[in-house]
Coordinates of C-alpha atoms in Angstrom, one line a residue:
M705 CA -9.7 -54.4 17.6
S706 CA -12.3 -55.3 15.0
S707 CA -12.5 -53.8 11.5
D708 CA -15.5 -52.9 9.4
L709 CA -15.1 -56.3 7.7
D710 CA -15.4 -58.1 11.0
T711 CA -18.7 -56.6 12.0
Y712 CA -22.2 -56.6 10.6
T713 CA -24.8 -54.0 11.1
H714 CA -28.4 -54.5 10.1
Y715 CA -30.1 -51.4 8.8
P716 CA -33.9 -51.2 8.5
L717 CA -34.6 -50.5 4.8
H718 CA -37.8 -49.6 2.9
L719 CA -38.6 -50.4 -0.7
D720 CA -41.0 -48.0 -2.4
P721 CA -43.6 -50.2 -4.2
S722 CA -44.0 -47.9 -7.2
S723 CA -40.4 -46.5 -7.8
K724 CA -38.6 -49.5 -6.3
A725 CA -36.3 -47.0 -4.6
V726 CA -34.6 -48.2 -1.4
S727 CA -34.3 -45.9 1.6
L728 CA -33.7 -46.0 5.3
A729 CA -36.9 -46.8 7.2
T730 CA -35.7 -45.1 10.3
T731 CA -32.5 -43.6 11.6
E732 CA -33.2 -44.5 15.2
G733 CA -30.1 -45.9 17.0
Q734 CA -27.7 -44.7 14.3
T735 CA -25.1 -42.1 14.5
P736 CA -25.2 -39.2 12.0
A737 CA -22.0 -40.6 10.3
Q738 CA -23.7 -44.0 9.9
T739 CA -26.8 -42.5 8.5
E740 CA -24.9 -40.4 6.0
A741 CA -22.8 -43.3 4.9
V742 CA -25.8 -45.6 4.3
E743 CA -27.8 -42.9 2.5
A744 CA -24.8 -42.2 0.2
E745 CA -24.6 -45.9 -0.8
L746 CA -28.4 -46.1 -1.3
Q747 CA -28.3 -43.0 -3.5
Q748 CA -25.7 -44.7 -5.8
L749 CA -27.8 -47.9 -5.8
N750 CA -31.0 -46.1 -6.7
A751 CA -29.2 -44.1 -9.4
L752 CA -27.9 -47.4 -11.0
H753 CA -31.4 -48.8 -10.9
R754 CA -32.9 -45.8 -12.6
S755 CA -30.2 -45.9 -15.3
L756 CA -30.8 -49.6 -16.0
I757 CA -34.6 -49.3 -16.3
S758 CA -34.2 -46.3 -18.6
L759 CA -32.5 -48.4 -21.3
D760 CA -34.4 -49.4 -24.4
P761 CA -35.9 -52.9 -24.0
P762 CA -34.7 -55.5 -23.6
N763 CA -32.9 -53.7 -20.7
V764 CA -31.1 -56.8 -19.6
P765 CA -27.7 -58.0 -20.7
P766 CA -27.8 -60.2 -23.7
P767 CA -27.0 -63.9 -23.3
P768 CA -23.5 -65.0 -24.1
L769 CA -22.8 -66.2 -27.7
P770 CA -23.2 -70.0 -28.0
I771 CA -19.8 -70.1 -29.6
N772 CA -17.1 -67.5 -29.4
P773 CA -16.0 -67.0 -33.1
K774 CA -12.7 -65.4 -32.1
R775 CA -11.6 -68.3 -30.0
S776 CA -12.6 -70.7 -32.8
A777 CA -10.6 -68.7 -35.3
Q778 CA -7.5 -68.5 -33.1
I779 CA -7.6 -72.3 -32.5
T780 CA -7.9 -72.9 -36.2
K781 CA -5.0 -70.5 -37.0
L782 CA -2.8 -72.2 -34.4
K783 CA -3.6 -75.6 -35.7
E784 CA -2.8 -74.6 -39.3
T785 CA 0.4 -72.9 -38.3
A786 CA 1.4 -76.1 -36.3
N787 CA 0.6 -78.2 -39.3
T788 CA 2.8 -76.1 -41.5
A789 CA 5.7 -76.4 -38.9
Y790 CA 5.3 -80.1 -38.9
K791 CA 5.4 -80.4 -42.7
R792 CA 8.6 -78.4 -42.7
G793 CA 10.1 -80.8 -40.2
N794 CA 10.0 -78.4 -37.3
H795 CA 8.4 -80.9 -35.0
G796 CA 9.3 -79.1 -31.7
E797 CA 7.7 -75.9 -32.9
A798 CA 4.6 -77.9 -34.0
V799 CA 4.3 -79.4 -30.5
R800 CA 4.5 -75.9 -29.0
L801 CA 1.8 -74.5 -31.2
Y802 CA -0.5 -77.6 -30.8
S803 CA -0.1 -77.1 -27.0
Y804 CA -1.3 -73.5 -27.2
A805 CA -4.3 -74.6 -29.3
I806 CA -5.1 -77.4 -26.8
E807 CA -5.0 -74.9 -24.0
M808 CA -7.4 -72.6 -25.8
A809 CA -9.8 -75.5 -26.7
A810 CA -9.8 -76.8 -23.2
G811 CA -10.5 -73.3 -21.8
R812 CA -13.8 -72.9 -23.6
P813 CA -16.5 -71.7 -21.2
G814 CA -19.0 -74.1 -19.9
W815 CA -22.0 -72.8 -21.9
E816 CA -20.4 -73.6 -25.2
P817 CA -21.2 -77.0 -26.8
V818 CA -19.1 -79.7 -25.1
N819 CA -19.0 -81.7 -28.4
L820 CA -17.2 -78.8 -30.1
A821 CA -14.4 -78.8 -27.5
R822 CA -14.1 -82.6 -27.7
E823 CA -13.9 -82.5 -31.5
E824 CA -11.2 -79.9 -31.4
L825 CA -9.2 -81.6 -28.6
S826 CA -9.4 -84.9 -30.3
G827 CA -7.7 -83.6 -33.5
L828 CA -5.2 -81.5 -31.7
Y829 CA -4.1 -84.3 -29.3
A830 CA -3.8 -86.7 -32.3
N831 CA -1.7 -84.1 -34.2
R832 CA 0.6 -83.4 -31.3
A833 CA 1.0 -87.2 -30.8
Q834 CA 2.2 -87.4 -34.3
A835 CA 4.7 -84.6 -33.7
H836 CA 6.0 -86.4 -30.6
M837 CA 6.3 -89.6 -32.6
A838 CA 8.3 -87.8 -35.3
Q839 CA 10.8 -87.1 -32.5
Q840 CA 10.6 -90.7 -31.2
M841 CA 9.1 -89.4 -28.0
W842 CA 6.9 -92.4 -27.6
P843 CA 5.6 -91.9 -24.0
E844 CA 4.5 -88.4 -24.8
G845 CA 2.9 -89.6 -28.1
W846 CA 1.1 -92.4 -26.2
V847 CA -0.4 -90.0 -23.7
D848 CA -1.6 -87.6 -26.4
A849 CA -3.1 -90.4 -28.5
K850 CA -4.9 -91.7 -25.4
C851 CA -6.3 -88.2 -24.7
S852 CA -7.4 -87.9 -28.3
V853 CA -9.3 -91.2 -28.1
E854 CA -10.9 -90.3 -24.8
S855 CA -12.1 -87.0 -26.3
K856 CA -13.6 -88.8 -29.3
P857 CA -13.5 -92.6 -29.3
V858 CA -15.6 -93.2 -32.5
G859 CA -14.4 -92.1 -35.9
N860 CA -10.9 -91.5 -34.6
A861 CA -8.8 -94.3 -36.3
K862 CA -5.8 -92.0 -36.4
G863 CA -5.8 -91.5 -32.6
W864 CA -6.2 -95.3 -32.0
W865 CA -3.4 -96.2 -34.5
R866 CA -1.0 -93.7 -33.1
G867 CA -1.6 -94.9 -29.6
G868 CA -1.0 -98.5 -30.7
K869 CA 2.2 -97.6 -32.6
C870 CA 3.6 -95.8 -29.6
L871 CA 3.0 -98.8 -27.4
V872 CA 4.7 -101.0 -30.0
E873 CA 7.8 -98.7 -30.1
M874 CA 7.9 -98.9 -26.3
G875 CA 7.8 -102.7 -26.5
R876 CA 4.5 -102.9 -24.7
Y877 CA 3.0 -105.5 -27.1
D878 CA 0.3 -106.9 -24.8
E879 CA -1.1 -103.4 -24.1
A880 CA -0.8 -102.5 -27.8
R881 CA -2.7 -105.6 -28.9
A882 CA -5.5 -105.0 -26.4
W883 CA -5.6 -101.3 -27.5
I884 CA -5.8 -102.1 -31.2
E885 CA -8.4 -104.9 -30.7
Q886 CA -10.5 -102.4 -28.8
A887 CA -10.0 -99.9 -31.6
L888 CA -11.2 -102.4 -34.2
G889 CA -14.2 -103.3 -32.1
I890 CA -15.2 -99.6 -32.2
E891 CA -14.0 -98.5 -35.6
G892 CA -14.6 -101.8 -37.5
P893 CA -12.2 -103.4 -39.9
A894 CA -14.2 -102.1 -42.9
S895 CA -13.9 -98.4 -41.8
D896 CA -11.5 -96.0 -43.5
G897 CA -8.8 -96.6 -40.9
G898 CA -9.8 -100.2 -40.2
K899 CA -7.2 -101.6 -42.7
E900 CA -4.4 -99.7 -41.1
L901 CA -5.5 -100.8 -37.6
A902 CA -5.7 -104.4 -38.8
A903 CA -2.2 -104.2 -40.4
L904 CA -0.8 -102.8 -37.1
L905 CA -2.5 -105.6 -35.2
E906 CA -0.6 -108.1 -37.4
E907 CA 2.6 -106.2 -36.8
I908 CA 2.0 -106.4 -33.0
K909 CA 1.3 -110.1 -33.2
A910 CA 4.5 -110.7 -35.1
G911 CA 6.6 -108.6 -32.7
S912 CA 5.1 -110.4 -29.8
Q913 CA 6.0 -113.8 -31.3
R914 CA 9.6 -112.6 -32.0
R915 CA 10.0 -111.5 -28.4
Q916 CA 8.6 -114.8 -27.1
G917 CA 11.0 -116.8 -29.4
S918 CA 14.1 -114.8 -28.5

């Protein structure tokens, strides 16, 4: 037995050119119950239409805000609280708070500037990587550092450095060397973080030589 959702009934409708009201063009072939049901729905539709056009202009919903200030404020507050937790040595709590902030930044609606979300995510992933590193959770730190760099490859020496350091601590010297050499090619040795990257590269080369000599 079919339900109302399984069937489709086409009703002949008429649109008044002046009032734009919708009505049944004819009731031929319809039962009284069908006619009554359709006219009730059309009455509600026409009432909604009249209420919308009676609004003061512009009588259309406003466009969404380019940036939701509440979301931005919440992300900033979470980041600052996480930073405080990290400075106090509560690294697990810092990771938890950074994770909340990352979730909020990644959940920005599509109409907001993508560069804003990338900037936020880059800093948050880099900070969470540092919190992981403070707990010697090198694989987790590496993943976060990589996400930070993918969000913002240029002007992100901290993200590059932390990724390389995690690879070193995991003994993955070849990958670490390729990673830091790529970082120096993007950031440049004369940049603010270039010296730290270059110093880490020397550490990687020394570590690799010790491993080969052992």
